[in-house]
Amino acid sequence: MRTTTTMKPEATTRDETGPQAATELVTALLGDPEIQADPYAAYRRMHAFGPAVTGPGGELVIIGYRLANAAVRDARLTKQVGQMLERMGYTDWRSRPSLRLFFTSLGHLNPPEHTRLRRVVSGAFTARRVAALRPAVERIVADALDRLSGGCCFVDEFAYPVPVTVIGELLGIPRADRPMFQTLVRDWTGVVNAQDPTTVDKADAAAVVIRDYLDDLAAQRRARPLDDLMSALVVPADGDSGLSAEEVTTMAGLLWAAGFETTTGLLSNGLVALLDNPDQADRLRTEPWLAESAVEELVRFDAPLQFLFARTAEEDMVVAGQPIAAGQRTMLVLGAANRDPGVFDEPDRLLLDRSGEPPMSFGGGMHYCLGAPLARLEAQIAFPALLRAFPKLSTTSPGTRRPGLALHGYIRLPIST
Ligand code: HEM
C-alpha cells in the first residue's frame, strides 16, 4: 500500500516529543516532495502531539478532526488572504492576474460579500438540482469508458475529461474549447500549492488567457443567453444578480477550476486506493449499492485538497478547547483530520462500508464545498462503472503526483485495462 511509505529521517531532533519536533514535522510536510506525495506517515506522527501543533511561521497547524470541524464553523476565524500574500512579498497581489482571479473568489471572502455571492450560485448546486444531472453524468461516464481501452493515461482519458465535461456543460464552456484548459487551469491553480515567483509567473500567463476567455464568453451570453450557468450569472431569471462584470468572471473561473481540478484528484486518488485494496474494489464491483459510502471513504482516505490556509483569529479565542491568539493564522490539514485515530477506527485502512463521522474533505461551515453533491455524484457513478467495465484494470507505473500538498492528485497515471 502506498500509505505505508517510510518517512525520510528529516526530523532528527534531541527531543522527538517536544514542540520543536512537531514544528520540524510541519516544515518537512511543507517542503519535502516525497512526504507531500504520501503525507500519511507524517500525519500519524503529528497526531501524537495532539490536535494542533505550531508551524514554522507561528501558524496553528490543526490536525485533529474535532478541532478542524469546529474551526471551519467558527465565524471568528476569518479569511485573511491579502495579509498572507503581502507577507509573502506580493504587496501588488491585486495586480497579479493569477492571484487576483483566485484569491478574490468566493472561497476567500468573508461576510457580507461572501453571503451575497454565494447566494447567487448556491441554487444551481442543491442536492435536488444535482440529482437531476444523474442521466447526463451516466452518459458522460459511459462515453469516457468507451474510449478507455488498452494502455493509456487514466488522468488524460478519464479523471480529467469526465468532470470537465460535466462542469463544462453546466457552465456552458463550448466542447471544442475545453481541452486547452487542462494545462491552463493546472498552471493557474499552481498558486494554491506554491507561491514562489516561477509558479506565480506561469500562473499569471495562464490566468490572463482564462480571464479573457471567460470575459468573452460572458459578453456572448449577455448578448444571447443560453440555458447554462454562465447565462444565469449574467442574465438571471429574476433580473439582476448584482454581480459586476469582474465578479462574473471570477465566479465562473472558480466554478470552472474547482469543478474539475479537485474531482480529477478524487477520481485518480480513488482509483489508486481501490487498486491498492483489491478486496475493497471487489466489493464495490459486486455490491454497487455501496457507492455512496465508498465515495465518502475514498474522499476521506486520500483527500484531493489536503489543507486550507488563511483563516485567522479575529480575537483571542478558544475553539474546541484550543486557545488561538488574536491575529494567529491557522492551517487546517483536512487530510490529517481524516486520519484522526480518536475519531476513525483503523484510520489508515480503506473500508468502503465505513460509517460514522463524515470526512473533512469538503470543509464545513459557511465555505462548505458548493460542488460537493456534484463531485459525489460523479464519483458514485464513475467508480462502480469503471470496476465493472474493466475487472483487470491496473496501473502500469506509480504515476506522477501533482507537485505540492494542497491540491493533491495525479497529473499522470498510466493504466492498462
Ligand atoms: C472531490 C471534489 C472536491 C473537493 C475535495 C472540494 C473541496 C472543497 C473544500 C475543502 C472547500 C472549502 C474551502 C474552505 O473552507 O476554505 C471547497 C469550497 C468550494 N468548492 Fe469544492 N471541492 C470539490 C469539488 C467541487 C466542485 C465539483 C465544485 C463546483 C462545481 C466546487 C466548488 C467549490 C466552491 C465554489 C467553493 C467555495 C465555497 C465558499 O467559499 O462558499 N468544488 N471545496
Coordinates of C-alpha atoms and ligand atoms in Angstrom, one line a residue:
M1 CA 0.0 0.0 0.0
R2 CA 1.2 3.5 -0.9
T3 CA 0.2 4.8 2.5
T4 CA 3.0 3.0 4.4
T5 CA 6.0 4.8 2.8
T6 CA 8.6 5.3 5.4
M7 CA 9.5 8.9 6.2
K8 CA 12.9 10.2 5.5
P9 CA 14.9 10.7 8.7
E10 CA 14.5 14.5 8.2
A11 CA 13.3 15.2 11.7
T12 CA 16.3 14.2 13.8
T13 CA 15.8 16.2 17.0
R14 CA 17.1 15.9 20.5
D15 CA 13.5 15.6 21.8
E16 CA 11.3 13.6 19.5
T17 CA 8.2 14.5 21.5
G18 CA 8.7 18.3 22.1
P19 CA 7.1 21.2 20.2
Q20 CA 10.3 21.7 18.2
A21 CA 10.0 18.1 16.8
A22 CA 6.4 18.9 15.9
T23 CA 7.4 22.1 14.1
E24 CA 10.1 20.2 12.2
L25 CA 7.5 17.7 11.0
V26 CA 5.4 20.6 9.6
T27 CA 8.4 22.1 7.9
A28 CA 9.1 18.7 6.3
L29 CA 5.5 18.4 5.3
L30 CA 5.5 21.8 3.6
G31 CA 8.9 21.3 1.9
D32 CA 9.6 17.7 1.0
P33 CA 8.0 16.5 -2.3
E34 CA 8.3 12.8 -1.2
I35 CA 6.4 13.4 2.0
Q36 CA 3.8 15.5 0.1
A37 CA 3.2 12.7 -2.3
D38 CA 2.3 10.4 0.6
P39 CA 1.9 12.6 3.8
Y40 CA 0.1 9.9 5.9
A41 CA 3.2 8.6 7.8
A42 CA 3.9 12.3 8.7
Y43 CA 0.3 12.8 9.8
R44 CA 0.5 9.7 12.0
R45 CA 3.5 11.1 13.8
M46 CA 1.9 14.5 14.1
H47 CA -1.2 13.1 15.8
A48 CA 0.9 12.1 18.7
F49 CA 1.3 15.8 19.5
G50 CA -2.4 16.4 20.0
P51 CA -5.0 18.2 17.8
A52 CA -2.7 21.1 16.8
V53 CA 1.0 22.0 16.5
T54 CA 2.8 25.2 15.8
G55 CA 4.1 25.6 12.3
P56 CA 7.5 27.2 11.4
G57 CA 5.8 30.6 10.8
G58 CA 4.0 30.6 14.1
E59 CA 0.7 29.4 12.5
L60 CA -1.5 27.0 14.3
V61 CA -1.5 23.7 12.3
I62 CA -4.7 21.9 13.0
I63 CA -4.7 18.2 12.6
G64 CA -7.4 16.9 14.9
Y65 CA -10.8 16.2 13.4
R66 CA -12.9 17.8 16.2
L67 CA -10.8 20.9 16.3
A68 CA -10.8 21.2 12.4
N69 CA -14.5 20.7 12.3
A70 CA -15.1 23.4 15.0
A71 CA -12.6 25.8 13.4
V72 CA -14.3 25.8 9.9
R73 CA -17.6 26.6 11.6
D74 CA -16.3 29.4 13.8
A75 CA -17.0 32.8 12.3
R76 CA -14.3 34.5 14.4
L77 CA -11.7 32.7 12.2
T78 CA -11.9 34.9 9.1
K79 CA -10.2 34.5 5.7
Q80 CA -7.3 37.0 5.6
V81 CA -5.8 36.1 2.3
G82 CA -4.5 39.6 1.5
Q83 CA -2.3 39.6 4.6
M84 CA -0.9 36.2 3.7
L85 CA 0.1 37.3 0.2
E86 CA 1.5 40.6 1.4
R87 CA 3.6 38.7 4.0
M88 CA 5.0 36.6 1.1
G89 CA 6.1 39.8 -0.6
Y90 CA 3.1 40.1 -3.0
T91 CA 2.1 43.6 -1.9
D92 CA 0.9 44.0 -5.6
W93 CA -1.2 40.8 -5.5
R94 CA -4.3 42.5 -6.8
S95 CA -2.4 43.4 -10.0
R96 CA -1.1 39.9 -10.5
P97 CA -3.7 38.2 -12.7
S98 CA -3.4 34.7 -11.2
L99 CA -3.6 35.9 -7.6
R100 CA -6.4 38.3 -8.2
L101 CA -8.5 35.8 -10.1
F102 CA -8.1 33.1 -7.4
F103 CA -7.8 35.0 -4.2
T104 CA -10.7 37.4 -4.7
S105 CA -13.1 34.5 -5.4
L106 CA -15.9 33.2 -3.2
G107 CA -13.8 30.8 -1.2
H108 CA -11.6 33.7 0.1
L109 CA -14.3 36.2 1.0
N110 CA -15.9 36.9 4.4
P111 CA -19.5 38.1 5.0
P112 CA -21.2 40.2 3.8
E113 CA -19.5 39.8 0.3
H114 CA -19.3 36.0 0.8
T115 CA -23.0 35.8 1.7
R116 CA -24.1 37.9 -1.3
L117 CA -22.0 36.0 -3.9
R118 CA -22.7 32.5 -2.5
R119 CA -26.5 33.2 -2.7
V120 CA -26.2 33.9 -6.4
V121 CA -24.8 30.4 -7.3
S122 CA -26.0 28.2 -4.5
G123 CA -29.3 27.4 -6.2
A124 CA -27.5 25.7 -9.1
F125 CA -25.9 23.1 -6.8
T126 CA -28.6 22.0 -4.5
A127 CA -28.9 18.2 -3.9
R128 CA -32.1 18.2 -6.0
R129 CA -30.7 20.1 -8.9
V130 CA -27.6 17.9 -8.9
A131 CA -29.6 14.7 -8.7
A132 CA -31.4 15.7 -11.9
L133 CA -28.0 15.6 -13.6
R134 CA -27.6 11.9 -13.0
P135 CA -28.6 10.7 -16.5
A136 CA -26.3 13.3 -18.1
V137 CA -23.4 12.2 -15.8
E138 CA -24.1 8.5 -16.6
R139 CA -23.9 9.2 -20.3
I140 CA -20.6 11.2 -19.9
V141 CA -19.1 8.4 -17.8
A142 CA -20.2 5.7 -20.4
D143 CA -18.7 7.8 -23.2
A144 CA -15.4 8.0 -21.4
L145 CA -15.4 4.3 -20.6
D146 CA -15.9 3.6 -24.3
R147 CA -12.7 5.5 -25.1
L148 CA -10.7 3.8 -22.3
S149 CA -9.1 0.7 -23.7
G150 CA -5.7 -0.9 -23.8
G151 CA -3.0 1.2 -22.2
C152 CA -3.5 4.9 -21.6
C153 CA -3.1 7.7 -19.0
F154 CA -6.1 7.5 -16.6
V155 CA -5.9 11.2 -15.9
D156 CA -5.9 12.3 -19.6
E157 CA -8.6 9.8 -20.7
F158 CA -11.0 9.7 -17.7
A159 CA -10.2 11.6 -14.5
Y160 CA -9.8 14.9 -16.3
P161 CA -12.4 14.6 -19.2
V162 CA -15.3 13.3 -17.1
P163 CA -15.5 16.3 -14.6
V164 CA -14.5 18.8 -17.3
T165 CA -17.4 17.6 -19.4
V166 CA -19.8 17.8 -16.5
I167 CA -18.9 21.3 -15.3
G168 CA -18.2 22.4 -18.9
E169 CA -21.8 21.6 -19.9
L170 CA -23.3 23.1 -16.8
L171 CA -21.3 26.3 -17.1
G172 CA -21.6 26.5 -20.9
I173 CA -18.0 26.2 -22.0
P174 CA -18.1 25.0 -25.6
R175 CA -16.8 21.4 -26.1
A176 CA -14.1 22.4 -28.6
D177 CA -12.6 24.8 -26.2
R178 CA -12.3 22.5 -23.1
P179 CA -9.1 20.6 -23.9
M180 CA -6.9 23.6 -23.7
F181 CA -7.9 24.2 -20.1
Q182 CA -6.2 21.1 -18.7
T183 CA -2.8 22.8 -18.8
L184 CA -4.1 26.3 -18.3
V185 CA -6.1 25.5 -15.2
R186 CA -3.3 23.4 -13.8
D187 CA -0.8 26.3 -14.3
W188 CA -3.2 28.8 -12.8
T189 CA -4.1 26.7 -9.7
G190 CA -0.4 26.2 -9.2
V191 CA -0.8 29.2 -6.8
V192 CA -2.8 27.0 -4.5
N193 CA 0.2 24.8 -3.9
A194 CA 3.1 27.2 -4.1
Q195 CA 3.5 30.9 -4.3
D196 CA 7.2 31.2 -5.5
P197 CA 7.9 33.7 -8.3
T198 CA 8.3 31.0 -11.0
T199 CA 4.9 29.4 -10.1
V200 CA 3.2 32.8 -9.9
D201 CA 4.7 34.0 -13.3
K202 CA 3.5 30.8 -15.0
A203 CA 0.1 31.1 -13.3
D204 CA -0.3 34.7 -14.4
A205 CA 0.2 33.8 -18.0
A206 CA -2.5 31.1 -17.7
A207 CA -4.8 33.3 -15.7
V208 CA -4.8 36.1 -18.4
V209 CA -5.9 33.6 -21.0
I210 CA -8.6 32.1 -18.7
R211 CA -9.8 35.5 -17.6
D212 CA -10.0 36.9 -21.2
Y213 CA -11.8 33.8 -22.4
L214 CA -14.4 33.9 -19.6
D215 CA -14.9 37.7 -20.2
D216 CA -15.6 37.0 -23.9
L217 CA -18.0 34.1 -23.0
A218 CA -19.8 36.3 -20.6
A219 CA -20.2 39.0 -23.2
Q220 CA -21.6 36.5 -25.7
R221 CA -24.1 35.2 -23.2
R222 CA -25.1 38.7 -22.2
A223 CA -25.9 39.3 -25.9
R224 CA -27.5 35.9 -26.5
P225 CA -28.4 34.0 -23.3
L226 CA -28.5 30.2 -23.4
D227 CA -29.7 27.6 -20.9
D228 CA -26.4 27.4 -18.9
L229 CA -24.9 28.7 -15.7
M230 CA -22.9 31.4 -17.4
S231 CA -26.1 32.9 -18.8
A232 CA -27.7 32.7 -15.4
L233 CA -24.8 34.7 -13.9
V234 CA -25.0 37.5 -16.5
V235 CA -28.8 37.5 -17.2
P236 CA -30.5 35.9 -14.2
A237 CA -34.2 35.0 -14.4
D238 CA -35.1 37.4 -11.6
G239 CA -33.5 40.4 -13.4
D240 CA -30.3 41.3 -11.6
S241 CA -27.7 39.1 -10.0
G242 CA -26.0 42.2 -8.6
L243 CA -22.7 40.8 -9.9
S244 CA -20.2 43.2 -11.5
A245 CA -18.5 42.0 -14.7
E246 CA -15.4 41.1 -12.8
E247 CA -17.4 39.2 -10.2
V248 CA -19.0 37.1 -13.0
T249 CA -15.6 36.2 -14.5
T250 CA -14.1 35.4 -11.0
M251 CA -17.1 33.3 -10.1
A252 CA -17.0 31.4 -13.4
G253 CA -13.3 30.9 -13.1
L254 CA -13.7 29.4 -9.6
L255 CA -16.6 27.1 -10.6
W256 CA -14.7 26.0 -13.8
A257 CA -11.4 25.2 -12.0
A258 CA -12.9 23.9 -8.7
G259 CA -15.4 21.9 -10.8
F260 CA -12.7 19.6 -12.2
E261 CA -9.3 20.1 -10.6
T262 CA -10.4 18.6 -7.3
T263 CA -12.7 15.9 -8.8
T264 CA -9.9 14.8 -11.1
G265 CA -7.9 14.3 -7.9
L266 CA -10.8 12.3 -6.3
L267 CA -11.0 10.0 -9.4
S268 CA -7.3 9.4 -9.6
N269 CA -6.6 9.1 -5.9
G270 CA -9.7 6.9 -5.5
L271 CA -8.7 4.6 -8.3
V272 CA -5.2 4.1 -6.8
A273 CA -6.7 3.4 -3.4
L274 CA -9.1 0.8 -4.9
L275 CA -6.3 -0.9 -6.8
D276 CA -4.2 -1.0 -3.7
N277 CA -7.1 -2.7 -1.8
P278 CA -8.4 -5.3 -4.2
D279 CA -10.7 -6.8 -1.7
Q280 CA -12.5 -3.5 -1.4
A281 CA -12.5 -3.0 -5.2
D282 CA -14.2 -6.4 -5.5
R283 CA -16.8 -5.4 -3.0
L284 CA -17.7 -2.2 -5.0
R285 CA -17.7 -4.2 -8.2
T286 CA -20.2 -6.7 -6.9
E287 CA -22.2 -4.6 -4.4
P288 CA -22.8 -1.3 -6.3
W289 CA -25.2 -0.1 -3.6
L290 CA -22.0 0.6 -1.6
A291 CA -21.3 3.5 -3.9
E292 CA -22.4 6.3 -1.5
S293 CA -20.4 5.1 1.5
A294 CA -17.5 4.1 -0.8
V295 CA -17.1 7.6 -2.2
E296 CA -17.2 9.1 1.3
E297 CA -14.5 6.7 2.3
L298 CA -12.4 7.3 -0.8
V299 CA -12.6 11.1 -0.3
R300 CA -11.6 10.6 3.4
F301 CA -8.8 8.2 2.6
D302 CA -6.8 10.4 0.2
A303 CA -8.4 13.9 0.1
P304 CA -7.9 15.9 -3.1
L305 CA -7.5 19.1 -1.1
Q306 CA -5.1 18.3 1.8
F307 CA -5.2 21.6 3.6
L308 CA -6.8 25.0 3.9
F309 CA -5.0 28.2 4.7
A310 CA -5.6 31.9 5.6
R311 CA -8.2 31.5 8.3
T312 CA -7.0 34.0 11.0
A313 CA -8.3 34.6 14.6
E314 CA -10.1 37.9 14.8
E315 CA -9.7 37.9 18.6
D316 CA -8.3 35.8 21.4
M317 CA -10.4 32.7 21.4
V318 CA -10.8 29.1 22.4
V319 CA -12.1 26.6 19.8
A320 CA -12.8 23.1 21.0
G321 CA -10.6 23.6 23.9
Q322 CA -7.7 25.0 21.8
P323 CA -6.6 28.6 22.6
I324 CA -5.9 30.7 19.5
A325 CA -4.4 34.1 19.9
A326 CA -5.8 37.2 18.1
G327 CA -4.1 37.6 14.7
Q328 CA -2.8 34.0 14.7
R329 CA -3.1 32.2 11.4
T330 CA -4.3 28.7 11.0
M331 CA -3.6 25.9 8.6
L332 CA -6.3 23.2 8.6
V333 CA -4.9 19.9 7.5
L334 CA -8.0 18.1 6.2
G335 CA -6.0 15.1 5.2
A336 CA -4.7 14.6 8.7
A337 CA -8.1 15.3 10.3
N338 CA -9.5 12.5 8.1
R339 CA -7.0 10.1 9.7
D340 CA -7.5 11.1 13.3
P341 CA -7.3 7.9 15.3
G342 CA -9.5 9.4 18.0
V343 CA -12.4 9.6 15.5
F344 CA -11.8 6.9 12.9
D345 CA -11.1 3.3 13.9
E346 CA -8.1 2.0 12.0
P347 CA -7.8 5.3 10.1
D348 CA -5.2 4.0 7.7
R349 CA -7.4 1.2 6.4
L350 CA -9.7 1.7 3.4
L351 CA -13.1 0.4 4.5
L352 CA -15.8 1.2 1.9
D353 CA -18.7 0.5 4.2
R354 CA -17.3 2.7 7.0
S355 CA -19.9 4.7 8.8
G356 CA -19.6 7.4 11.5
E357 CA -18.2 10.9 11.1
P358 CA -18.2 12.4 7.6
P359 CA -14.8 13.2 6.1
M360 CA -13.5 16.8 6.4
S361 CA -12.5 16.8 2.7
F362 CA -15.3 19.2 1.7
G363 CA -14.6 21.6 4.5
G364 CA -17.5 22.8 6.6
G365 CA -19.5 25.9 7.8
M366 CA -20.2 28.8 5.5
H367 CA -17.5 27.8 3.0
Y368 CA -18.6 24.2 2.8
C369 CA -17.9 23.0 -0.7
L370 CA -20.6 24.2 -3.0
G371 CA -19.8 21.4 -5.5
A372 CA -19.8 18.5 -3.1
P373 CA -23.1 17.0 -4.3
L374 CA -21.8 17.1 -7.9
A375 CA -18.4 15.7 -7.1
R376 CA -20.1 12.9 -5.1
L377 CA -22.5 12.1 -7.9
E378 CA -19.7 11.9 -10.5
A379 CA -17.6 9.6 -8.3
Q380 CA -20.6 7.4 -7.3
I381 CA -21.3 6.7 -10.9
A382 CA -17.7 6.5 -12.1
F383 CA -16.1 4.0 -9.7
P384 CA -18.6 1.1 -9.9
A385 CA -18.9 1.6 -13.7
L386 CA -15.1 1.5 -14.1
L387 CA -14.6 -1.6 -11.9
R388 CA -17.4 -3.4 -13.7
A389 CA -16.2 -2.5 -17.2
F390 CA -12.6 -3.4 -16.6
P391 CA -12.2 -6.1 -14.0
K392 CA -8.4 -6.4 -14.8
L393 CA -7.7 -2.7 -14.7
S394 CA -4.3 -2.0 -13.2
T395 CA -1.7 0.8 -13.0
T396 CA 1.4 0.2 -15.1
S397 CA 3.6 2.6 -13.2
P398 CA 3.3 4.6 -9.9
G399 CA 2.3 7.7 -12.0
T400 CA 3.2 11.3 -11.3
R401 CA 1.7 13.3 -8.5
R402 CA 0.9 16.9 -8.8
P403 CA 3.7 18.8 -7.0
G404 CA 2.9 20.4 -3.7
L405 CA 0.5 19.4 -1.0
A406 CA -2.8 21.4 -1.0
L407 CA -4.2 20.2 -4.3
H408 CA -3.4 16.5 -4.1
G409 CA -3.8 14.3 -7.1
Y410 CA -2.1 12.9 -10.1
I411 CA -1.1 14.6 -13.4
R412 CA -0.2 11.2 -15.0
L413 CA -1.4 7.7 -14.1
P414 CA -0.6 5.1 -16.7
I415 CA -3.1 2.2 -16.7
S416 CA -3.8 -0.9 -18.6
T417 CA -7.4 -2.2 -18.9
Ligands
HEM1 C1 -13.8 16.0 -4.7 C2 -14.0 17.1 -5.2 C3 -14.0 18.4 -4.3 C4 -13.3 18.6 -3.2 C5 -12.5 17.7 -2.3 C6 -13.6 20.0 -2.8 C7 -13.2 20.6 -1.6 C8 -13.6 21.9 -1.2 C9 -13.3 22.4 0.1 C10 -12.4 21.7 1.2 C11 -13.8 23.7 0.1 C12 -13.8 24.6 1.4 C13 -12.7 25.7 1.3 C14 -12.6 26.4 2.6 O1 -13.3 26.3 3.5 O2 -11.6 27.3 2.6 C15 -14.4 23.9 -1.1 C16 -15.1 25.0 -1.5 C17 -15.7 25.2 -2.7 N1 -15.8 24.3 -3.7 FE1 -15.2 22.4 -3.7 N2 -14.4 20.6 -3.8 C18 -14.6 19.6 -4.7 C19 -15.4 19.8 -5.9 C20 -16.0 20.9 -6.2 C21 -16.8 21.1 -7.4 C22 -17.2 20.0 -8.4 C23 -17.2 22.4 -7.5 C24 -18.0 23.2 -8.4 C25 -18.9 22.7 -9.3 C26 -16.7 23.0 -6.3 C27 -16.8 24.4 -5.9 C28 -16.4 24.9 -4.8 C29 -16.7 26.3 -4.4 C30 -17.4 27.4 -5.3 C31 -16.2 26.5 -3.1 C32 -16.2 27.8 -2.3 C33 -17.4 27.8 -1.4 C34 -17.5 29.0 -0.5 O3 -16.4 29.6 -0.1 O4 -18.6 29.4 -0.1 N3 -15.9 22.1 -5.6 N4 -14.3 22.8 -1.9

